[in-house]
């Protein structure tokens, strides 16, 4: 028989560390942590359910943190009944053996059932919102890298087409010739403008800048 904990690591959930510490102090040999980006399929939860053995103890932070509705809770309760698994919910103050939280009344359990759908939905909405923000930020970074790469490719193309360094400098938006030469060197372009076979020496007034 083993004690196992489970916590869905929601981005807006501040009690993660305290819950994990509670589980460890209670004697959980493993605390399964589900990442927020896996909220849709919850592979860690499914694996945990498959691995639960007869007589094990399952500790969750809160039922709304572990399941996403009354239907999933019913499935969990049936599995625990069949496998004789003791079920403990820290914040709901529910222990299926009635030992850890003797003050919990039937009304408290019914209140948990009633509030579960709303709490689970709020948790999912908050998690989805954070994931959308992260995705948007990632897309902005990708867009910025693509714009940078496009500008560098344009500079290489203009040089290979025979445009002068001054013309390329004006079209690129850079304020220093050295930045243009740096990009040409980066792409291994053979420099062949007149007598110049490499970057021009820094001119007075040129400012080194990053793209």
XYZ file of N, CA and C in Angstrom:
633
model
N 0.849 -1.197 0.000
C 0.000 0.000 0.000
C 0.886 1.249 0.000
N 0.526 2.212 -0.831
C 1.340 3.414 -0.970
C 0.469 4.653 -0.952
N 1.055 5.724 -0.423
C 0.379 7.014 -0.432
C 0.923 7.814 -1.610
N 0.014 8.302 -2.444
C 0.414 9.063 -3.627
C -0.375 10.366 -3.678
N 0.323 11.459 -3.992
C -0.336 12.757 -4.103
C -0.456 13.194 -5.550
N -1.417 14.069 -5.796
C -1.597 14.621 -7.144
C -1.959 16.090 -7.034
N -1.256 16.921 -7.849
C -1.564 18.356 -7.916
C -1.514 18.804 -9.372
N -2.599 19.416 -9.808
C -2.593 20.060 -11.117
C -1.982 21.442 -10.930
N -0.847 21.676 -11.601
C -0.092 22.911 -11.383
C -0.676 24.057 -12.210
N -1.827 24.537 -11.803
C -2.473 25.655 -12.496
C -1.670 26.932 -12.302
N -1.601 27.764 -13.359
C -0.784 28.980 -13.286
C -1.288 29.953 -12.234
N -2.577 29.995 -11.985
C -3.131 30.955 -11.036
C -3.314 30.365 -9.634
N -2.735 29.173 -9.400
C -2.900 28.523 -8.106
C -1.679 28.784 -7.242
N -1.864 29.492 -6.123
C -0.745 29.903 -5.270
C -0.395 28.892 -4.177
N -1.234 27.867 -4.013
C -0.997 26.948 -2.906
C -0.201 25.719 -3.260
N 0.429 25.723 -4.424
C 1.125 24.522 -4.896
C 2.180 24.038 -3.907
N 3.088 24.913 -3.495
C 4.196 24.511 -2.617
C 3.682 24.004 -1.267
N 2.682 24.699 -0.716
C 2.137 24.290 0.585
C 1.448 22.929 0.480
N 0.726 22.708 -0.604
C 0.042 21.429 -0.789
C 1.043 20.288 -0.960
N 2.075 20.541 -1.732
C 3.086 19.505 -1.942
C 3.783 19.164 -0.630
N 4.071 20.197 0.159
C 4.715 19.967 1.453
C 3.804 19.153 2.372
N 2.491 19.460 2.364
C 1.527 18.717 3.185
C 1.550 17.238 2.793
N 1.543 16.974 1.491
C 1.533 15.597 1.011
C 2.801 14.851 1.409
N 3.924 15.532 1.291
C 5.192 14.892 1.647
C 5.262 14.602 3.140
N 4.801 15.554 3.952
C 4.810 15.342 5.395
C 3.814 14.254 5.802
N 2.766 14.086 5.016
C 1.778 13.048 5.298
C 2.332 11.656 4.980
N 3.369 11.632 4.156
C 4.004 10.359 3.838
C 3.841 9.889 2.416
N 3.442 10.776 1.519
C 3.299 10.378 0.116
C 4.664 10.004 -0.469
N 4.747 8.837 -1.046
C 6.004 8.389 -1.635
C 6.236 9.062 -2.988
N 5.174 9.623 -3.559
C 5.269 10.325 -4.830
C 4.199 11.400 -4.888
N 4.582 12.562 -5.390
C 3.619 13.628 -5.638
C 3.624 13.889 -7.143
N 2.553 13.507 -7.799
C 2.444 13.670 -9.247
C 2.054 15.107 -9.551
N 2.852 15.783 -10.386
C 2.600 17.177 -10.745
C 2.187 17.255 -12.213
N 0.979 17.719 -12.436
C 0.460 17.865 -13.810
C 0.730 19.288 -14.280
N 1.411 19.451 -15.409
C 1.711 20.773 -15.937
C 0.470 21.415 -16.552
N 0.395 22.726 -16.473
C -0.789 23.439 -16.952
C -1.026 23.247 -18.445
N 0.055 23.108 -19.222
C -0.114 22.934 -20.654
C -0.706 21.574 -21.021
N -0.783 20.676 -20.034
C -1.380 19.355 -20.270
C -2.808 19.272 -19.724
N -3.413 20.428 -19.486
C -4.739 20.451 -18.857
C -5.788 19.711 -19.672
N -5.701 19.772 -20.976
C -6.743 19.186 -21.816
C -6.821 17.671 -21.654
N -5.662 17.012 -21.659
C -5.663 15.543 -21.630
C -5.205 14.957 -20.290
N -4.488 15.746 -19.504
C -4.006 15.305 -18.192
C -3.418 13.894 -18.214
N -2.332 13.703 -18.937
C -1.723 12.371 -19.037
C -1.205 11.848 -17.700
N -0.693 12.744 -16.846
C -0.161 12.307 -15.553
C -1.281 11.748 -14.665
N -2.454 12.394 -14.704
C -3.602 11.924 -13.929
C -4.064 10.552 -14.421
N -4.140 10.394 -15.735
C -4.569 9.117 -16.298
C -3.585 7.999 -15.946
N -2.300 8.326 -15.988
C -1.297 7.324 -15.633
C -1.397 6.962 -14.162
N -1.652 7.958 -13.323
C -1.810 7.715 -11.892
C -3.002 6.808 -11.624
N -4.119 7.064 -12.290
C -5.308 6.234 -12.104
C -5.038 4.779 -12.501
N -4.252 4.623 -13.574
C -3.949 3.273 -14.044
C -3.012 2.535 -13.089
N -2.181 3.306 -12.372
C -1.167 2.688 -11.509
C -1.628 2.477 -10.069
N -2.765 3.043 -9.700
C -3.237 2.880 -8.324
C -3.464 1.403 -8.011
N -2.924 0.977 -6.868
C -3.078 -0.409 -6.470
C -4.104 -0.559 -5.364
N -4.525 -1.774 -5.139
C -5.515 -2.043 -4.104
C -4.956 -1.647 -2.740
N -5.747 -0.855 -2.012
C -5.344 -0.426 -0.680
C -4.459 0.810 -0.640
N -4.170 1.409 -1.806
C -3.364 2.639 -1.828
C -4.159 3.804 -1.256
N -3.448 4.918 -1.021
C -4.093 6.163 -0.591
C -3.791 7.241 -1.622
N -4.829 7.942 -2.043
C -4.680 9.027 -3.010
C -5.002 10.345 -2.319
N -4.051 11.265 -2.367
C -4.226 12.579 -1.749
C -4.268 13.633 -2.851
N -5.310 14.435 -2.881
C -5.415 15.526 -3.854
C -5.479 16.857 -3.103
N -5.045 17.926 -3.768
C -5.093 19.241 -3.141
C -6.536 19.660 -2.893
N -7.355 19.414 -3.904
C -8.775 19.764 -3.851
C -9.443 19.000 -4.978
N -10.668 18.589 -4.804
C -11.318 17.814 -5.852
C -11.409 18.597 -7.158
N -11.669 19.909 -7.073
C -11.767 20.714 -8.294
C -10.411 20.889 -8.967
N -9.325 20.599 -8.243
C -7.990 20.646 -8.815
C -7.661 19.342 -9.537
N -8.317 18.263 -9.097
C -8.009 16.942 -9.652
C -8.959 16.529 -10.764
N -10.248 16.819 -10.610
C -11.233 16.432 -11.624
C -11.910 17.680 -12.175
N -12.558 17.522 -13.325
C -13.123 18.683 -14.010
C -14.647 18.721 -14.001
N -15.217 17.973 -13.114
C -16.669 17.984 -13.021
C -17.180 16.807 -12.211
N -18.493 16.817 -11.961
C -19.108 15.777 -11.141
C -18.973 14.412 -11.801
N -19.041 14.353 -13.120
C -18.938 13.070 -13.818
C -17.572 12.434 -13.558
N -16.495 13.225 -13.687
C -15.159 12.689 -13.434
C -14.994 12.314 -11.960
N -15.617 13.079 -11.088
C -15.558 12.742 -9.662
C -16.238 11.399 -9.413
N -17.363 11.166 -10.063
C -18.073 9.898 -9.892
C -17.217 8.720 -10.349
N -16.505 8.911 -11.457
C -15.610 7.863 -11.960
C -14.495 7.604 -10.952
N -13.940 8.697 -10.391
C -12.879 8.561 -9.390
C -13.377 7.816 -8.152
N -14.551 8.181 -7.667
C -15.093 7.535 -6.468
C -15.358 6.047 -6.714
N -15.840 5.713 -7.899
C -16.094 4.305 -8.219
C -14.781 3.519 -8.274
N -13.756 4.123 -8.879
C -12.458 3.448 -8.949
C -11.899 3.213 -7.549
N -12.016 4.235 -6.695
C -11.512 4.101 -5.319
C -12.309 3.035 -4.554
N -13.601 2.931 -4.845
C -14.413 1.913 -4.174
C -13.976 0.512 -4.582
N -13.787 0.323 -5.885
C -13.414 -0.990 -6.398
C -12.033 -1.416 -5.911
N -11.085 -0.446 -5.914
C -9.711 -0.773 -5.519
C -9.458 -0.557 -4.022
N -10.504 -0.209 -3.284
C -10.392 0.056 -1.843
C -9.283 1.087 -1.579
N -9.330 2.158 -2.334
C -8.351 3.237 -2.202
C -8.892 4.302 -1.265
N -8.096 4.674 -0.304
C -8.470 5.767 0.600
C -8.267 7.081 -0.139
N -9.249 7.959 -0.080
C -9.210 9.224 -0.815
C -9.219 10.393 0.155
N -8.218 11.264 0.014
C -8.078 12.421 0.900
C -7.999 13.692 0.058
N -8.836 14.678 0.387
C -8.778 15.987 -0.260
C -8.435 17.026 0.803
N -7.278 17.673 0.642
C -6.763 18.570 1.675
C -7.698 19.742 1.945
N -8.009 20.514 0.916
C -8.765 21.749 1.129
C -10.269 21.524 1.262
N -10.747 20.407 0.744
C -12.150 20.072 0.972
C -12.339 19.459 2.354
N -11.212 19.117 2.988
C -11.218 18.501 4.321
C -12.103 17.252 4.332
N -11.789 16.398 3.368
C -12.537 15.139 3.249
C -11.562 13.967 3.269
N -11.844 13.005 4.101
C -11.085 11.767 4.184
C -12.102 10.639 4.102
N -11.968 9.789 3.090
C -12.974 8.734 2.892
C -13.057 7.776 4.083
N -12.067 7.791 4.948
C -12.122 6.963 6.155
C -12.608 7.750 7.369
N -12.805 9.061 7.186
C -13.330 9.876 8.271
C -12.391 10.059 9.437
N -11.076 9.989 9.203
C -10.105 10.074 10.307
C -9.435 11.443 10.377
N -8.938 11.927 9.254
C -8.129 13.156 9.262
C -8.942 14.405 9.590
N -10.167 14.470 9.143
C -10.985 15.677 9.329
C -12.298 15.304 10.025
N -12.257 15.015 11.298
C -13.463 14.556 12.011
C -14.561 15.611 12.093
N -14.192 16.886 11.916
C -15.192 17.954 12.023
C -15.999 18.144 10.736
N -15.596 17.521 9.654
C -16.309 17.666 8.387
C -17.677 17.002 8.474
N -18.685 17.761 8.107
C -20.068 17.277 8.183
C -20.587 16.905 6.795
N -21.727 16.229 6.785
C -22.363 15.853 5.521
C -22.656 17.087 4.664
N -23.048 18.170 5.322
C -23.333 19.407 4.600
C -22.099 19.938 3.886
N -20.920 19.746 4.486
C -19.675 20.195 3.860
C -19.397 19.392 2.591
N -19.668 18.105 2.659
C -19.458 17.252 1.487
C -20.423 17.639 0.372
N -21.680 17.882 0.733
C -22.674 18.274 -0.266
C -22.315 19.628 -0.885
N -21.778 20.513 -0.081
C -21.362 21.820 -0.600
C -20.224 21.653 -1.602
N -19.303 20.725 -1.320
C -18.218 20.444 -2.260
C -18.780 19.977 -3.592
N -19.760 19.068 -3.543
C -20.385 18.575 -4.773
C -21.038 19.719 -5.545
N -21.718 20.590 -4.838
C -22.431 21.679 -5.494
C -21.513 22.707 -6.129
N -20.397 22.971 -5.488
C -19.481 24.007 -5.996
C -18.447 23.469 -6.973
N -18.339 22.153 -7.080
C -17.298 21.558 -7.926
C -17.344 22.013 -9.382
N -18.491 21.972 -10.063
C -18.505 22.387 -11.476
C -18.015 23.815 -11.680
N -18.460 24.733 -10.811
C -18.066 26.135 -10.958
C -16.575 26.316 -10.701
N -16.069 25.676 -9.655
C -14.646 25.806 -9.313
C -13.769 25.202 -10.401
N -14.164 24.036 -10.902
C -13.379 23.379 -11.952
C -13.375 24.214 -13.228
N -14.527 24.788 -13.577
C -14.618 25.622 -14.778
C -13.764 26.874 -14.641
N -13.775 27.489 -13.447
C -12.968 28.692 -13.216
C -11.483 28.383 -13.335
N -11.089 27.226 -12.819
C -9.689 26.820 -12.899
C -9.271 26.610 -14.349
N -10.121 25.964 -15.132
C -9.805 25.714 -16.533
C -9.751 27.011 -17.335
N -10.663 27.929 -17.044
C -10.681 29.206 -17.762
C -9.432 30.018 -17.469
N -9.017 30.035 -16.197
C -7.812 30.773 -15.815
C -6.583 30.180 -16.483
N -6.523 28.860 -16.501
C -5.390 28.179 -17.120
C -5.355 28.439 -18.621
N -6.511 28.364 -19.274
C -6.587 28.606 -20.709
C -6.185 30.035 -21.042
N -6.583 30.984 -20.188
C -6.239 32.394 -20.409
C -4.732 32.599 -20.352
N -4.083 32.003 -19.367
C -2.624 32.128 -19.234
C -1.931 31.484 -20.420
N -2.406 30.327 -20.857
C -1.802 29.649 -22.002
C -1.941 30.484 -23.276
N -3.095 31.167 -23.422
C -3.279 32.033 -24.598
C -2.296 33.194 -24.566
N -2.086 33.767 -23.383
C -1.134 34.873 -23.261
C 0.288 34.417 -23.578
N 0.642 33.229 -23.089
C 1.970 32.693 -23.365
C 2.145 32.432 -24.854
N 1.096 31.894 -25.489
C 1.155 31.616 -26.918
C 1.286 32.909 -27.713
N 0.555 33.944 -27.287
C 0.628 35.229 -27.965
C 2.022 35.823 -27.855
N 2.612 35.715 -26.673
C 3.966 36.218 -26.467
C 4.962 35.448 -27.323
N 4.778 34.139 -27.406
C 5.658 33.306 -28.221
C 5.544 33.675 -29.687
N 4.316 33.949 -30.144
C 4.103 34.322 -31.536
C 4.747 35.664 -31.855
N 4.694 36.598 -30.876
C 5.322 37.903 -31.077
C 6.833 37.759 -31.217
N 7.417 36.893 -30.384
C 8.862 36.663 -30.458
C 9.231 36.029 -31.793
N 8.410 35.077 -32.242
C 8.658 34.422 -33.516
C 8.556 35.424 -34.664
N 7.550 36.307 -34.565
C 7.371 37.331 -35.589
C 8.576 38.262 -35.632
N 9.091 38.633 -34.434
C 10.250 39.516 -34.374
C 11.479 38.870 -34.986
N 11.666 37.571 -34.710
C 12.820 36.865 -35.288
C 12.694 36.759 -36.799
N 11.464 36.553 -37.278
C 11.256 36.449 -38.723
C 11.520 37.786 -39.408
N 11.086 38.886 -38.783
C 11.327 40.204 -39.362
C 12.824 40.479 -39.438
N 13.537 40.075 -38.390
C 14.990 40.276 -38.371
C 15.652 39.472 -39.476
N 15.227 38.202 -39.618
C 15.801 37.345 -40.652
C 15.481 37.887 -42.046
N 14.258 38.391 -42.234
C 13.862 38.942 -43.539
C 14.723 40.146 -43.896
N 14.989 41.007 -42.901
C 15.799 42.194 -43.180
C 17.221 41.785 -43.554
N 17.755 40.802 -42.846
C 19.110 40.358 -43.142
C 19.193 39.748 -44.543
N 18.158 38.981 -44.913
C 18.140 38.382 -46.244
C 18.022 39.447 -47.331
N 17.270 40.508 -47.046
C 17.151 41.601 -48.018
C 18.497 42.288 -48.223
N 19.226 42.464 -47.135
C 20.539 43.107 -47.232
C 21.476 42.267 -48.088
N 21.478 40.954 -47.846
C 22.326 40.058 -48.645
C 21.913 40.114 -50.107
N 20.610 40.081 -50.362
C 20.109 40.111 -51.741
C 20.497 41.406 -52.434
N 20.348 42.529 -51.751
C 20.699 43.817 -52.352
C 22.177 43.885 -52.683
N 23.017 43.363 -51.799
C 24.465 43.389 -52.064
C 24.802 42.524 -53.271
N 24.192 41.335 -53.326
C 24.468 40.429 -54.445
C 23.931 40.981 -55.758
N 22.919 41.863 -55.680
C 22.375 42.490 -56.878
C 23.198 43.693 -57.324
N 24.223 44.032 -56.547
C 25.127 45.091 -56.955
C 24.852 46.461 -56.374
N 23.908 46.593 -55.443
C 23.637 47.894 -54.839
C 24.820 48.335 -53.985
N 25.008 49.628 -53.927
C 26.112 50.168 -53.136
C 25.809 50.015 -51.650
N 26.866 50.062 -50.847
C 26.707 49.953 -49.402
C 25.840 51.094 -48.874
N 26.024 52.288 -49.425
C 25.229 53.429 -48.966
C 23.745 53.216 -49.272
N 23.452 52.644 -50.449
C 22.056 52.386 -50.811
C 21.455 51.308 -49.905
N 22.246 50.288 -49.617
C 21.780 49.221 -48.726
C 21.561 49.770 -47.328
N 22.488 50.634 -46.883
C 22.382 51.224 -45.556
C 21.092 52.023 -45.420
N 20.760 52.793 -46.438
C 19.550 53.612 -46.392
C 18.294 52.735 -46.387
N 18.308 51.664 -47.171
C 17.141 50.796 -47.266
C 16.964 49.919 -46.035
N 18.071 49.612 -45.359
C 18.005 48.685 -44.224
C 17.469 49.319 -42.955
N 17.656 50.620 -42.824
C 17.229 51.272 -41.589
C 18.317 51.355 -40.551
N 19.488 50.786 -40.855
C 20.617 50.887 -39.934
C 21.203 52.297 -40.013
N 21.956 52.667 -38.989
C 22.604 53.978 -38.999
C 24.116 53.862 -39.161
N 24.633 52.625 -39.253
C 26.075 52.458 -39.412
C 26.374 51.417 -40.480
N 27.401 51.682 -41.281
C 27.825 50.750 -42.325
C 28.330 49.436 -41.726
N 28.908 49.524 -40.540
C 29.461 48.313 -39.923
C 28.373 47.271 -39.667
N 27.137 47.722 -39.397
C 26.036 46.778 -39.175
C 25.722 46.013 -40.455
N 25.782 46.707 -41.592
C 25.551 46.050 -42.874
C 26.628 45.018 -43.144
N 27.886 45.394 -42.912
C 28.985 44.470 -43.143
C 28.920 43.273 -42.186
N 28.469 43.519 -40.985
C 28.363 42.423 -40.008
C 27.402 41.353 -40.517
N 26.273 41.787 -41.094
C 25.288 40.837 -41.617
C 25.835 40.118 -42.843
N 26.536 40.845 -43.711
C 27.126 40.199 -44.880
C 28.134 39.141 -44.458
N 28.934 39.458 -43.445
C 29.893 38.480 -42.930
C 29.179 37.289 -42.307
N 28.077 37.557 -41.614
C 27.307 36.498 -40.957
C 26.837 35.462 -41.965
N 26.441 35.920 -43.149
C 25.929 35.017 -44.173
C 27.019 34.551 -45.138
N 28.257 34.865 -44.833
C 29.374 34.384 -45.648
C 29.438 34.992 -47.032
N 28.942 36.219 -47.175
C 28.953 36.871 -48.488
C 30.360 37.370 -48.802
N 30.835 37.062 -50.002
C 32.149 37.536 -50.424
C 32.051 39.018 -50.776
N 32.811 39.843 -50.078
C 32.744 41.291 -50.274
C 33.608 41.685 -51.462
N 33.003 42.381 -52.414
C 33.721 42.664 -53.663
C 33.453 44.067 -54.196
N 33.175 45.010 -53.312
C 32.922 46.368 -53.765
C 34.251 47.094 -53.968
N 34.609 47.283 -55.215
C 35.827 48.015 -55.514
C 37.025 47.352 -54.858
N 37.847 48.134 -54.150
C 39.047 47.564 -53.528
C 38.751 46.860 -52.211
N 37.495 46.895 -51.764
C 37.176 46.366 -50.436
C 36.892 44.869 -50.500
N 37.640 44.095 -49.772
C 37.431 42.658 -49.678
C 36.969 42.257 -48.274
N 36.586 43.244 -47.498
C 36.117 42.967 -46.145
C 35.446 44.207 -45.618
N 34.993 44.182 -44.376
C 34.285 45.339 -43.821
C 35.152 46.582 -43.832
N 34.543 47.688 -44.162
C 35.260 48.948 -44.094
C 35.594 49.278 -42.655
N 36.670 49.988 -42.466
C 37.000 50.426 -41.116
C 35.923 51.389 -40.630
N 35.759 51.395 -39.329
C 34.721 52.225 -38.745
C 34.955 53.687 -39.086
N 33.921 54.310 -39.645
C 34.026 55.721 -39.987
C 33.678 56.592 -38.797
N 34.202 57.755 -38.802
C 33.886 58.708 -37.749
C 32.401 59.026 -37.805
N 31.727 58.895 -36.682
C 30.302 59.178 -36.635
C 29.452 57.946 -36.756
N 30.047 56.787 -37.217
C 29.280 55.547 -37.270
C 28.982 55.065 -35.875
N 27.821 54.531 -35.670
C 27.411 54.011 -34.365
C 27.149 52.521 -34.505
N 27.870 51.712 -33.713
C 27.635 50.260 -33.743
C 26.301 49.965 -33.100
N 25.478 49.205 -33.775
C 24.153 48.917 -33.233
C 23.778 47.507 -33.552
N 22.851 47.030 -32.793
C 22.277 45.707 -33.038
C 21.005 45.888 -33.827
N 20.676 44.948 -34.682
C 19.433 45.052 -35.457
C 18.244 44.887 -34.572
